[in-house]
């Protein structure tokens, strides 16, 4: 069951909390919903948000904890100590930004040439540094020097499949695969066909994202180029799976159990979920392509895995293809996967960021 449990403020932005209870497992947890830009109450609220929309550097989820800077280590320790309360979570956000703000002040005396040279050390190029762009580049430099583990939004593209590389560079044409979706849906509407796990339309595909990378992307997106928004979304995605309406967050239950019981054998997926929780954040669980039969959800999951690359997520194996997709070429599957990930991003931007928070995950 679901009920609104509380309304709080994080960085001057209203956050609505929902209480979920799974009677079968005995697990109760809180979902914190940070509204998207389209749902923000007014421009002043958006303007006061402390998450800097100009800080466009992106962490890859797999390397986010490899930063070696002292400020990042201090921030991590602060997050760990304060991960068990919402008030302290707000403090974490401010302290992270205060560290970058301090670095920004120390860079104010740099000449335009100095700024360019220091940005080049991080493979970052920049245009003319004028009075109107100076602070943008200084803020970017401060962020990079505070967190050397970050991946800059340069022209370099990580080792993704070619179709995804094209999309990350803004060169992907979705029109070439739009008809594939119609053919896929039609192939699952054959009367009398027996499918794996039945024909009840109660399944969906979900993506797990790291909020330390998204940084409330739905609210920041309006100030970023589309290509950077998509890069952030892809870098933040660390798992893709299939879920069912009756137990929408069952994929988090294993991590909840592992957190309460010491275990030597823990999957990469669970380890990363626990890492997010230990840092004082909630896992972003994005549900998309809902109300479909199980095999359609499995197929959409498989296509997205092909598009992003199994080595870029924590999934242990490739997905299964059914219906029309079972006859597609590998290229068509990857193209369709990119198309689905772009649609998933639009769902994320429209709905806002929803974090499932560990302090509220417990057995009754």
mmCIF file of N, CA and C in Angstrom, residues 88-221:
data_model
loop_
_atom_site.group_PDB
_atom_site.id
_atom_site.type_symbol
_atom_site.label_atom_id
_atom_site.label_comp_id
_atom_site.label_asym_id
_atom_site.label_seq_id
_atom_site.Cartn_x
_atom_site.Cartn_y
_atom_site.Cartn_z
ATOM 1 N N UNK A 88 20.664 15.149 8.255
ATOM 2 C CA UNK A 88 22.077 15.027 7.960
ATOM 3 C C UNK A 88 22.323 14.845 6.474
ATOM 4 N N UNK A 89 21.364 14.237 5.793
ATOM 5 C CA UNK A 89 21.493 14.098 4.333
ATOM 6 C C UNK A 89 21.559 15.478 3.681
ATOM 7 N N UNK A 90 20.752 16.421 4.178
ATOM 8 C CA UNK A 90 20.782 17.776 3.653
ATOM 9 C C UNK A 90 22.150 18.404 3.900
ATOM 10 N N UNK A 91 22.730 18.124 5.090
ATOM 11 C CA UNK A 91 24.047 18.651 5.416
ATOM 12 C C UNK A 91 25.093 18.109 4.460
ATOM 13 N N UNK A 92 24.962 16.819 4.098
ATOM 14 C CA UNK A 92 25.910 16.202 3.168
ATOM 15 C C UNK A 92 25.951 16.948 1.848
ATOM 16 N N UNK A 93 24.772 17.284 1.337
ATOM 17 C CA UNK A 93 24.688 17.986 0.057
ATOM 18 C C UNK A 93 25.406 19.320 0.143
ATOM 19 N N UNK A 94 25.159 20.052 1.231
ATOM 20 C CA UNK A 94 25.764 21.366 1.387
ATOM 21 C C UNK A 94 27.278 21.263 1.552
ATOM 22 N N UNK A 95 27.765 20.261 2.320
ATOM 23 C CA UNK A 95 29.194 20.136 2.543
ATOM 24 C C UNK A 95 29.929 19.780 1.270
ATOM 25 N N UNK A 96 29.330 18.939 0.448
ATOM 26 C CA UNK A 96 29.940 18.592 -0.832
ATOM 27 C C UNK A 96 30.111 19.835 -1.685
ATOM 28 N N UNK A 97 29.081 20.664 -1.715
ATOM 29 C CA UNK A 97 29.115 21.864 -2.542
ATOM 30 C C UNK A 97 30.020 22.932 -1.935
ATOM 31 N N UNK A 98 30.112 22.957 -0.596
ATOM 32 C CA UNK A 98 30.983 23.926 0.052
ATOM 33 C C UNK A 98 32.443 23.657 -0.286
ATOM 34 N N UNK A 99 32.801 22.361 -0.412
ATOM 35 C CA UNK A 99 34.174 22.003 -0.772
ATOM 36 C C UNK A 99 34.521 22.533 -2.158
ATOM 37 N N UNK A 100 33.593 22.371 -3.093
ATOM 38 C CA UNK A 100 33.821 22.876 -4.446
ATOM 39 C C UNK A 100 33.819 24.405 -4.464
ATOM 40 N N UNK A 101 32.961 25.006 -3.639
ATOM 41 C CA UNK A 101 32.887 26.469 -3.583
ATOM 42 C C UNK A 101 34.189 27.046 -3.051
ATOM 43 N N UNK A 102 34.787 26.342 -2.090
ATOM 44 C CA UNK A 102 36.071 26.785 -1.538
ATOM 45 C C UNK A 102 37.152 26.747 -2.613
ATOM 46 N N UNK A 103 37.180 25.669 -3.379
ATOM 47 C CA UNK A 103 38.145 25.567 -4.474
ATOM 48 C C UNK A 103 37.916 26.654 -5.516
ATOM 49 N N UNK A 104 36.647 26.967 -5.751
ATOM 50 C CA UNK A 104 36.310 27.997 -6.735
ATOM 51 C C UNK A 104 36.894 29.344 -6.325
ATOM 52 N N UNK A 105 36.801 29.666 -5.043
ATOM 53 C CA UNK A 105 37.338 30.938 -4.560
ATOM 54 C C UNK A 105 38.848 31.013 -4.744
ATOM 55 N N UNK A 106 39.521 29.874 -4.577
ATOM 56 C CA UNK A 106 40.979 29.840 -4.718
ATOM 57 C C UNK A 106 41.442 29.993 -6.162
ATOM 58 N N UNK A 107 40.526 29.823 -7.107
ATOM 59 C CA UNK A 107 40.884 29.892 -8.527
ATOM 60 C C UNK A 107 40.568 31.241 -9.165
ATOM 61 N N UNK A 108 40.007 32.151 -8.391
ATOM 62 C CA UNK A 108 39.518 33.410 -8.959
ATOM 63 C C UNK A 108 40.609 34.270 -9.591
ATOM 64 N N UNK A 109 41.858 34.125 -9.131
ATOM 65 C CA UNK A 109 42.939 34.972 -9.644
ATOM 66 C C UNK A 109 43.614 34.410 -10.888
ATOM 67 N N UNK A 110 43.158 33.284 -11.372
ATOM 68 C CA UNK A 110 43.763 32.684 -12.563
ATOM 69 C C UNK A 110 43.491 33.537 -13.800
ATOM 70 N N UNK A 111 44.477 33.592 -14.682
ATOM 71 C CA UNK A 111 44.289 34.279 -15.960
ATOM 72 C C UNK A 111 43.559 33.343 -16.917
ATOM 73 N N UNK A 112 42.973 33.869 -17.989
ATOM 74 C CA UNK A 112 42.313 32.997 -18.968
ATOM 75 C C UNK A 112 43.231 31.899 -19.492
ATOM 76 N N UNK A 113 44.528 32.237 -19.703
ATOM 77 C CA UNK A 113 45.470 31.231 -20.199
ATOM 78 C C UNK A 113 45.694 30.144 -19.159
ATOM 79 N N UNK A 114 45.782 30.534 -17.887
ATOM 80 C CA UNK A 114 45.955 29.554 -16.812
ATOM 81 C C UNK A 114 44.768 28.597 -16.759
ATOM 82 N N UNK A 115 43.582 29.150 -16.903
ATOM 83 C CA UNK A 115 42.367 28.326 -16.862
ATOM 84 C C UNK A 115 42.391 27.301 -17.983
ATOM 85 N N UNK A 116 42.745 27.741 -19.190
ATOM 86 C CA UNK A 116 42.783 26.829 -20.333
ATOM 87 C C UNK A 116 43.800 25.719 -20.118
ATOM 88 N N UNK A 117 44.995 26.076 -19.634
ATOM 89 C CA UNK A 117 46.050 25.086 -19.435
ATOM 90 C C UNK A 117 45.659 24.049 -18.385
ATOM 91 N N UNK A 118 45.015 24.486 -17.318
ATOM 92 C CA UNK A 118 44.638 23.543 -16.259
ATOM 93 C C UNK A 118 43.479 22.661 -16.692
ATOM 94 N N UNK A 119 42.591 23.198 -17.516
ATOM 95 C CA UNK A 119 41.506 22.374 -18.049
ATOM 96 C C UNK A 119 42.040 21.321 -19.007
ATOM 97 N N UNK A 120 43.086 21.674 -19.759
ATOM 98 C CA UNK A 120 43.672 20.728 -20.708
ATOM 99 C C UNK A 120 44.271 19.513 -20.006
ATOM 100 N N UNK A 121 44.695 19.676 -18.757
ATOM 101 C CA UNK A 121 45.228 18.547 -17.994
ATOM 102 C C UNK A 121 44.179 17.465 -17.798
ATOM 103 N N UNK A 122 42.911 17.867 -17.861
ATOM 104 C CA UNK A 122 41.805 16.913 -17.709
ATOM 105 C C UNK A 122 41.171 16.599 -19.067
ATOM 106 N N UNK A 123 41.922 16.884 -20.147
ATOM 107 C CA UNK A 123 41.420 16.654 -21.510
ATOM 108 C C UNK A 123 40.155 17.450 -21.788
ATOM 109 N N UNK A 124 40.071 18.623 -21.165
ATOM 110 C CA UNK A 124 38.915 19.491 -21.354
ATOM 111 C C UNK A 124 39.313 20.677 -22.228
ATOM 112 N N UNK A 125 38.611 20.878 -23.304
ATOM 113 C CA UNK A 125 38.853 22.039 -24.155
ATOM 114 C C UNK A 125 37.814 23.106 -23.832
ATOM 115 N N UNK A 126 38.131 24.340 -24.146
ATOM 116 C CA UNK A 126 37.161 25.402 -23.874
ATOM 117 C C UNK A 126 37.263 26.474 -24.951
ATOM 118 N N UNK A 127 36.193 27.219 -25.095
ATOM 119 C CA UNK A 127 36.156 28.303 -26.059
ATOM 120 C C UNK A 127 36.733 29.567 -25.455
ATOM 121 N N UNK A 128 36.445 30.701 -26.044
ATOM 122 C CA UNK A 128 36.944 31.978 -25.519
ATOM 123 C C UNK A 128 36.467 32.211 -24.084
ATOM 124 N N UNK A 129 37.375 32.629 -23.230
ATOM 125 C CA UNK A 129 37.024 32.915 -21.839
ATOM 126 C C UNK A 129 36.764 34.410 -21.717
ATOM 127 N N UNK A 130 35.511 34.760 -21.607
ATOM 128 C CA UNK A 130 35.087 36.155 -21.520
ATOM 129 C C UNK A 130 34.478 36.406 -20.144
ATOM 130 N N UNK A 131 34.049 37.617 -19.925
ATOM 131 C CA UNK A 131 33.438 37.954 -18.637
ATOM 132 C C UNK A 131 32.176 37.136 -18.381
ATOM 133 N N UNK A 132 31.491 36.749 -19.451
ATOM 134 C CA UNK A 132 30.245 35.988 -19.294
ATOM 135 C C UNK A 132 30.476 34.484 -19.156
ATOM 136 N N UNK A 133 31.636 33.990 -19.612
ATOM 137 C CA UNK A 133 31.900 32.540 -19.545
ATOM 138 C C UNK A 133 32.947 32.174 -18.499
ATOM 139 N N UNK A 134 33.639 33.158 -17.956
ATOM 140 C CA UNK A 134 34.733 32.895 -17.022
ATOM 141 C C UNK A 134 34.292 32.034 -15.840
ATOM 142 N N UNK A 135 33.174 32.406 -15.203
ATOM 143 C CA UNK A 135 32.735 31.670 -14.024
ATOM 144 C C UNK A 135 32.316 30.240 -14.360
ATOM 145 N N UNK A 136 31.783 30.045 -15.562
ATOM 146 C CA UNK A 136 31.393 28.698 -15.984
ATOM 147 C C UNK A 136 32.616 27.793 -16.025
ATOM 148 N N UNK A 137 33.701 28.286 -16.659
ATOM 149 C CA UNK A 137 34.917 27.481 -16.772
ATOM 150 C C UNK A 137 35.616 27.320 -15.427
ATOM 151 N N UNK A 138 35.587 28.352 -14.599
ATOM 152 C CA UNK A 138 36.191 28.250 -13.270
ATOM 153 C C UNK A 138 35.458 27.221 -12.417
ATOM 154 N N UNK A 139 34.141 27.228 -12.508
ATOM 155 C CA UNK A 139 33.358 26.272 -11.728
ATOM 156 C C UNK A 139 33.627 24.843 -12.202
ATOM 157 N N UNK A 140 33.777 24.688 -13.503
ATOM 158 C CA UNK A 140 34.086 23.370 -14.061
ATOM 159 C C UNK A 140 35.462 22.903 -13.596
ATOM 160 N N UNK A 141 36.436 23.807 -13.606
ATOM 161 C CA UNK A 141 37.783 23.485 -13.157
ATOM 162 C C UNK A 141 37.799 23.142 -11.672
ATOM 163 N N UNK A 142 37.071 23.921 -10.875
ATOM 164 C CA UNK A 142 37.002 23.655 -9.438
ATOM 165 C C UNK A 142 36.424 22.278 -9.171
ATOM 166 N N UNK A 143 35.405 21.916 -9.923
ATOM 167 C CA UNK A 143 34.777 20.608 -9.761
ATOM 168 C C UNK A 143 35.735 19.490 -10.141
ATOM 169 N N UNK A 144 36.471 19.656 -11.235
ATOM 170 C CA UNK A 144 37.420 18.639 -11.682
ATOM 171 C C UNK A 144 38.557 18.463 -10.686
ATOM 172 N N UNK A 145 39.085 19.577 -10.166
ATOM 173 C CA UNK A 145 40.212 19.487 -9.247
ATOM 174 C C UNK A 145 39.796 18.991 -7.871
ATOM 175 N N UNK A 146 38.538 19.171 -7.524
ATOM 176 C CA UNK A 146 38.039 18.635 -6.254
ATOM 177 C C UNK A 146 37.788 17.142 -6.353
ATOM 178 N N UNK A 147 37.461 16.678 -7.547
ATOM 179 C CA UNK A 147 37.093 15.278 -7.763
ATOM 180 C C UNK A 147 37.795 14.741 -9.005
ATOM 181 N N UNK A 148 39.085 14.410 -8.909
ATOM 182 C CA UNK A 148 39.828 13.965 -10.088
ATOM 183 C C UNK A 148 39.337 12.662 -10.680
ATOM 184 N N UNK A 149 38.469 11.947 -9.986
ATOM 185 C CA UNK A 149 37.941 10.701 -10.526
ATOM 186 C C UNK A 149 36.825 10.917 -11.514
ATOM 187 N N UNK A 150 36.395 12.160 -11.685
ATOM 188 C CA UNK A 150 35.281 12.424 -12.588
ATOM 189 C C UNK A 150 35.678 12.260 -14.049
ATOM 190 N N UNK A 151 34.719 11.898 -14.845
ATOM 191 C CA UNK A 151 34.921 11.793 -16.286
ATOM 192 C C UNK A 151 34.396 13.066 -16.910
ATOM 193 N N UNK A 152 35.254 13.854 -17.526
ATOM 194 C CA UNK A 152 34.818 15.095 -18.140
ATOM 195 C C UNK A 152 34.001 14.825 -19.389
ATOM 196 N N UNK A 153 33.147 15.768 -19.707
ATOM 197 C CA UNK A 153 32.339 15.637 -20.915
ATOM 198 C C UNK A 153 33.147 16.125 -22.116
ATOM 199 N N UNK A 154 34.164 15.370 -22.453
ATOM 200 C CA UNK A 154 34.996 15.707 -23.597
ATOM 201 C C UNK A 154 34.475 14.984 -24.821
ATOM 202 N N UNK A 155 35.214 15.115 -25.907
ATOM 203 C CA UNK A 155 34.798 14.466 -27.138
ATOM 204 C C UNK A 155 35.088 12.972 -27.107
ATOM 205 N N UNK A 156 35.845 12.529 -26.126
ATOM 206 C CA UNK A 156 36.157 11.113 -26.043
ATOM 207 C C UNK A 156 34.922 10.338 -25.616
ATOM 208 N N UNK A 157 34.701 9.211 -26.236
ATOM 209 C CA UNK A 157 33.540 8.384 -25.922
ATOM 210 C C UNK A 157 34.024 7.078 -25.309
ATOM 211 N N UNK A 158 33.484 6.645 -24.157
ATOM 212 C CA UNK A 158 33.893 5.393 -23.529
ATOM 213 C C UNK A 158 33.619 4.202 -24.438
ATOM 214 N N UNK A 159 34.050 3.028 -23.976
ATOM 215 C CA UNK A 159 33.953 1.825 -24.807
ATOM 216 C C UNK A 159 32.545 1.239 -24.799
ATOM 217 N N UNK A 160 31.641 1.937 -25.421
ATOM 218 C CA UNK A 160 30.276 1.457 -25.615
ATOM 219 C C UNK A 160 30.150 0.890 -27.030
ATOM 220 N N UNK A 161 29.111 0.114 -27.295
ATOM 221 C CA UNK A 161 28.849 -0.334 -28.670
ATOM 222 C C UNK A 161 28.719 0.869 -29.599
ATOM 223 N N UNK A 162 28.971 0.646 -30.886
ATOM 224 C CA UNK A 162 29.015 1.750 -31.854
ATOM 225 C C UNK A 162 27.718 2.549 -31.897
ATOM 226 N N UNK A 163 26.578 1.861 -31.785
ATOM 227 C CA UNK A 163 25.294 2.561 -31.830
ATOM 228 C C UNK A 163 25.142 3.506 -30.642
ATOM 229 N N UNK A 164 25.610 3.071 -29.472
ATOM 230 C CA UNK A 164 25.552 3.931 -28.294
ATOM 231 C C UNK A 164 26.532 5.090 -28.421
ATOM 232 N N UNK A 165 27.705 4.828 -28.986
ATOM 233 C CA UNK A 165 28.670 5.908 -29.200
ATOM 234 C C UNK A 165 28.076 6.992 -30.089
ATOM 235 N N UNK A 166 27.367 6.568 -31.123
ATOM 236 C CA UNK A 166 26.709 7.543 -32.003
ATOM 237 C C UNK A 166 25.692 8.374 -31.217
ATOM 238 N N UNK A 167 24.926 7.706 -30.357
ATOM 239 C CA UNK A 167 23.909 8.405 -29.567
ATOM 240 C C UNK A 167 24.549 9.380 -28.590
ATOM 241 N N UNK A 168 25.659 8.987 -27.967
ATOM 242 C CA UNK A 168 26.340 9.858 -27.013
ATOM 243 C C UNK A 168 26.930 11.085 -27.692
ATOM 244 N N UNK A 169 27.199 10.964 -28.980
ATOM 245 C CA UNK A 169 27.723 12.097 -29.750
ATOM 246 C C UNK A 169 26.616 12.864 -30.463
ATOM 247 N N UNK A 170 25.368 12.457 -30.238
ATOM 248 C CA UNK A 170 24.245 13.142 -30.865
ATOM 249 C C UNK A 170 24.043 12.805 -32.323
ATOM 250 N N UNK A 171 24.529 11.633 -32.745
ATOM 251 C CA UNK A 171 24.445 11.261 -34.160
ATOM 252 C C UNK A 171 23.451 10.135 -34.433
ATOM 253 N N UNK A 172 22.735 9.694 -33.408
ATOM 254 C CA UNK A 172 21.822 8.562 -33.584
ATOM 255 C C UNK A 172 20.481 9.038 -34.139
ATOM 256 N N UNK A 173 19.988 8.357 -35.166
ATOM 257 C CA UNK A 173 18.701 8.691 -35.780
ATOM 258 C C UNK A 173 17.648 7.685 -35.311
ATOM 259 N N UNK A 174 16.772 8.111 -34.431
ATOM 260 C CA UNK A 174 15.772 7.197 -33.867
ATOM 261 C C UNK A 174 14.727 6.765 -34.888
ATOM 262 N N UNK A 175 14.546 7.550 -35.934
ATOM 263 C CA UNK A 175 13.513 7.232 -36.924
ATOM 264 C C UNK A 175 13.756 5.894 -37.615
ATOM 265 N N UNK A 176 15.023 5.465 -37.660
ATOM 266 C CA UNK A 176 15.334 4.228 -38.373
ATOM 267 C C UNK A 176 14.844 2.992 -37.624
ATOM 268 N N UNK A 177 14.479 3.155 -36.356
ATOM 269 C CA UNK A 177 14.036 1.985 -35.589
ATOM 270 C C UNK A 177 12.642 2.147 -34.981
ATOM 271 N N UNK A 178 11.992 3.268 -35.217
ATOM 272 C CA UNK A 178 10.678 3.494 -34.613
ATOM 273 C C UNK A 178 9.667 2.424 -35.021
ATOM 274 N N UNK A 179 9.769 1.945 -36.261
ATOM 275 C CA UNK A 179 8.815 0.930 -36.713
ATOM 276 C C UNK A 179 9.060 -0.423 -36.062
ATOM 277 N N UNK A 180 10.273 -0.631 -35.521
ATOM 278 C CA UNK A 180 10.572 -1.900 -34.861
ATOM 279 C C UNK A 180 9.714 -2.090 -33.614
ATOM 280 N N UNK A 181 9.429 -1.003 -32.916
ATOM 281 C CA UNK A 181 8.625 -1.106 -31.702
ATOM 282 C C UNK A 181 7.213 -1.579 -32.024
ATOM 283 N N UNK A 182 6.636 -1.047 -33.082
ATOM 284 C CA UNK A 182 5.286 -1.464 -33.480
ATOM 285 C C UNK A 182 5.267 -2.942 -33.856
ATOM 286 N N UNK A 183 6.292 -3.380 -34.575
ATOM 287 C CA UNK A 183 6.372 -4.788 -34.964
ATOM 288 C C UNK A 183 6.557 -5.685 -33.741
ATOM 289 N N UNK A 184 7.335 -5.210 -32.768
ATOM 290 C CA UNK A 184 7.564 -5.992 -31.551
ATOM 291 C C UNK A 184 6.265 -6.162 -30.772
ATOM 292 N N UNK A 185 5.551 -5.069 -30.572
ATOM 293 C CA UNK A 185 4.290 -5.118 -29.826
ATOM 294 C C UNK A 185 3.288 -6.029 -30.524
ATOM 295 N N UNK A 186 3.193 -5.922 -31.838
ATOM 296 C CA UNK A 186 2.260 -6.763 -32.600
ATOM 297 C C UNK A 186 2.584 -8.242 -32.442
ATOM 298 N N UNK A 187 3.856 -8.567 -32.360
ATOM 299 C CA UNK A 187 4.245 -9.977 -32.264
ATOM 300 C C UNK A 187 3.842 -10.607 -30.936
ATOM 301 N N UNK A 188 3.550 -9.778 -29.931
ATOM 302 C CA UNK A 188 3.124 -10.305 -28.629
ATOM 303 C C UNK A 188 1.602 -10.305 -28.478
ATOM 304 N N UNK A 189 0.899 -9.872 -29.492
ATOM 305 C CA UNK A 189 -0.566 -9.812 -29.435
ATOM 306 C C UNK A 189 -1.235 -10.946 -30.196
ATOM 307 N N UNK A 190 -0.525 -12.034 -30.371
ATOM 308 C CA UNK A 190 -1.074 -13.196 -31.071
ATOM 309 C C UNK A 190 -1.951 -13.992 -30.111
ATOM 310 N N UNK A 191 -3.220 -14.107 -30.418
ATOM 311 C CA UNK A 191 -4.160 -14.822 -29.553
ATOM 312 C C UNK A 191 -3.802 -16.305 -29.454
ATOM 313 N N UNK A 192 -3.883 -16.820 -28.241
ATOM 314 C CA UNK A 192 -3.650 -18.239 -28.026
ATOM 315 C C UNK A 192 -2.198 -18.647 -27.878
ATOM 316 N N UNK A 193 -1.275 -17.726 -28.084
ATOM 317 C CA UNK A 193 0.150 -18.052 -27.976
ATOM 318 C C UNK A 193 0.536 -18.196 -26.503
ATOM 319 N N UNK A 194 1.280 -19.239 -26.171
ATOM 320 C CA UNK A 194 1.738 -19.465 -24.806
ATOM 321 C C UNK A 194 3.133 -18.859 -24.639
ATOM 322 N N UNK A 195 3.244 -17.934 -23.706
ATOM 323 C CA UNK A 195 4.517 -17.267 -23.479
ATOM 324 C C UNK A 195 5.087 -17.620 -22.103
ATOM 325 N N UNK A 196 6.359 -17.437 -21.959
ATOM 326 C CA UNK A 196 7.035 -17.630 -20.671
ATOM 327 C C UNK A 196 6.394 -16.730 -19.614
ATOM 328 N N UNK A 197 6.026 -17.293 -18.494
ATOM 329 C CA UNK A 197 5.417 -16.587 -17.357
ATOM 330 C C UNK A 197 4.029 -16.038 -17.660
ATOM 331 N N UNK A 198 3.407 -16.505 -18.732
ATOM 332 C CA UNK A 198 2.023 -16.145 -19.000
ATOM 333 C C UNK A 198 1.836 -14.880 -19.813
ATOM 334 N N UNK A 199 0.567 -14.469 -19.921
ATOM 335 C CA UNK A 199 0.211 -13.326 -20.773
ATOM 336 C C UNK A 199 -0.446 -12.188 -20.012
ATOM 337 N N UNK A 200 -0.289 -12.169 -18.708
ATOM 338 C CA UNK A 200 -0.851 -11.071 -17.918
ATOM 339 C C UNK A 200 0.023 -9.826 -18.081
ATOM 340 N N UNK A 201 -0.596 -8.717 -18.398
ATOM 341 C CA UNK A 201 0.143 -7.481 -18.646
ATOM 342 C C UNK A 201 0.396 -6.729 -17.340
ATOM 343 N N UNK A 202 1.319 -7.254 -16.569
ATOM 344 C CA UNK A 202 1.619 -6.665 -15.260
ATOM 345 C C UNK A 202 3.125 -6.507 -15.041
ATOM 346 N N UNK A 203 3.889 -6.545 -16.116
ATOM 347 C CA UNK A 203 5.346 -6.445 -16.002
ATOM 348 C C UNK A 203 5.844 -5.101 -16.522
ATOM 349 N N UNK A 204 7.084 -4.800 -16.208
ATOM 350 C CA UNK A 204 7.711 -3.565 -16.677
ATOM 351 C C UNK A 204 9.222 -3.777 -16.717
ATOM 352 N N UNK A 205 9.917 -2.847 -17.316
ATOM 353 C CA UNK A 205 11.379 -2.853 -17.312
ATOM 354 C C UNK A 205 11.845 -1.732 -16.390
ATOM 355 N N UNK A 206 12.905 -1.972 -15.635
ATOM 356 C CA UNK A 206 13.394 -0.940 -14.726
ATOM 357 C C UNK A 206 14.898 -0.739 -14.898
ATOM 358 N N UNK A 207 15.339 0.456 -14.577
ATOM 359 C CA UNK A 207 16.752 0.808 -14.582
ATOM 360 C C UNK A 207 17.121 1.301 -13.189
ATOM 361 N N UNK A 208 18.280 0.896 -12.685
ATOM 362 C CA UNK A 208 18.796 1.410 -11.425
ATOM 363 C C UNK A 208 19.880 2.429 -11.736
ATOM 364 N N UNK A 209 19.754 3.616 -11.137
ATOM 365 C CA UNK A 209 20.695 4.706 -11.393
ATOM 366 C C UNK A 209 21.342 5.167 -10.098
ATOM 367 N N UNK A 210 22.551 5.666 -10.214
ATOM 368 C CA UNK A 210 23.295 6.193 -9.077
ATOM 369 C C UNK A 210 23.000 7.690 -8.943
ATOM 370 N N UNK A 211 22.369 8.121 -7.845
ATOM 371 C CA UNK A 211 22.000 9.536 -7.689
ATOM 372 C C UNK A 211 23.194 10.461 -7.511
ATOM 373 N N UNK A 212 24.359 9.895 -7.161
ATOM 374 C CA UNK A 212 25.558 10.717 -7.040
ATOM 375 C C UNK A 212 26.040 11.178 -8.411
ATOM 376 N N UNK A 213 25.543 10.503 -9.441
ATOM 377 C CA UNK A 213 25.881 10.880 -10.810
ATOM 378 C C UNK A 213 24.776 11.740 -11.413
ATOM 379 N N UNK A 214 23.534 11.334 -11.221
ATOM 380 C CA UNK A 214 22.416 12.100 -11.793
ATOM 381 C C UNK A 214 22.273 13.462 -11.135
ATOM 382 N N UNK A 215 22.495 13.540 -9.834
ATOM 383 C CA UNK A 215 22.429 14.814 -9.092
ATOM 384 C C UNK A 215 21.159 15.581 -9.431
ATOM 385 N N UNK A 216 20.043 14.881 -9.332
ATOM 386 C CA UNK A 216 18.732 15.435 -9.673
ATOM 387 C C UNK A 216 18.731 15.983 -11.102
ATOM 388 N N UNK A 217 19.112 15.118 -12.028
ATOM 389 C CA UNK A 217 19.192 15.484 -13.443
ATOM 390 C C UNK A 217 17.894 16.066 -14.006
ATOM 391 N N UNK A 218 16.709 15.549 -13.622
ATOM 392 C CA UNK A 218 15.480 16.124 -14.180
ATOM 393 C C UNK A 218 15.336 17.623 -13.937
ATOM 394 N N UNK A 219 15.886 18.103 -12.841
ATOM 395 C CA UNK A 219 15.791 19.535 -12.563
ATOM 396 C C UNK A 219 16.895 20.323 -13.264
ATOM 397 N N UNK A 220 18.055 19.688 -13.458
ATOM 398 C CA UNK A 220 19.190 20.377 -14.083
ATOM 399 C C UNK A 220 19.141 20.354 -15.603
ATOM 400 N N UNK A 221 18.352 19.426 -16.157
ATOM 401 C CA UNK A 221 18.409 19.156 -17.596
ATOM 402 C C UNK A 221 18.146 20.377 -18.468
#
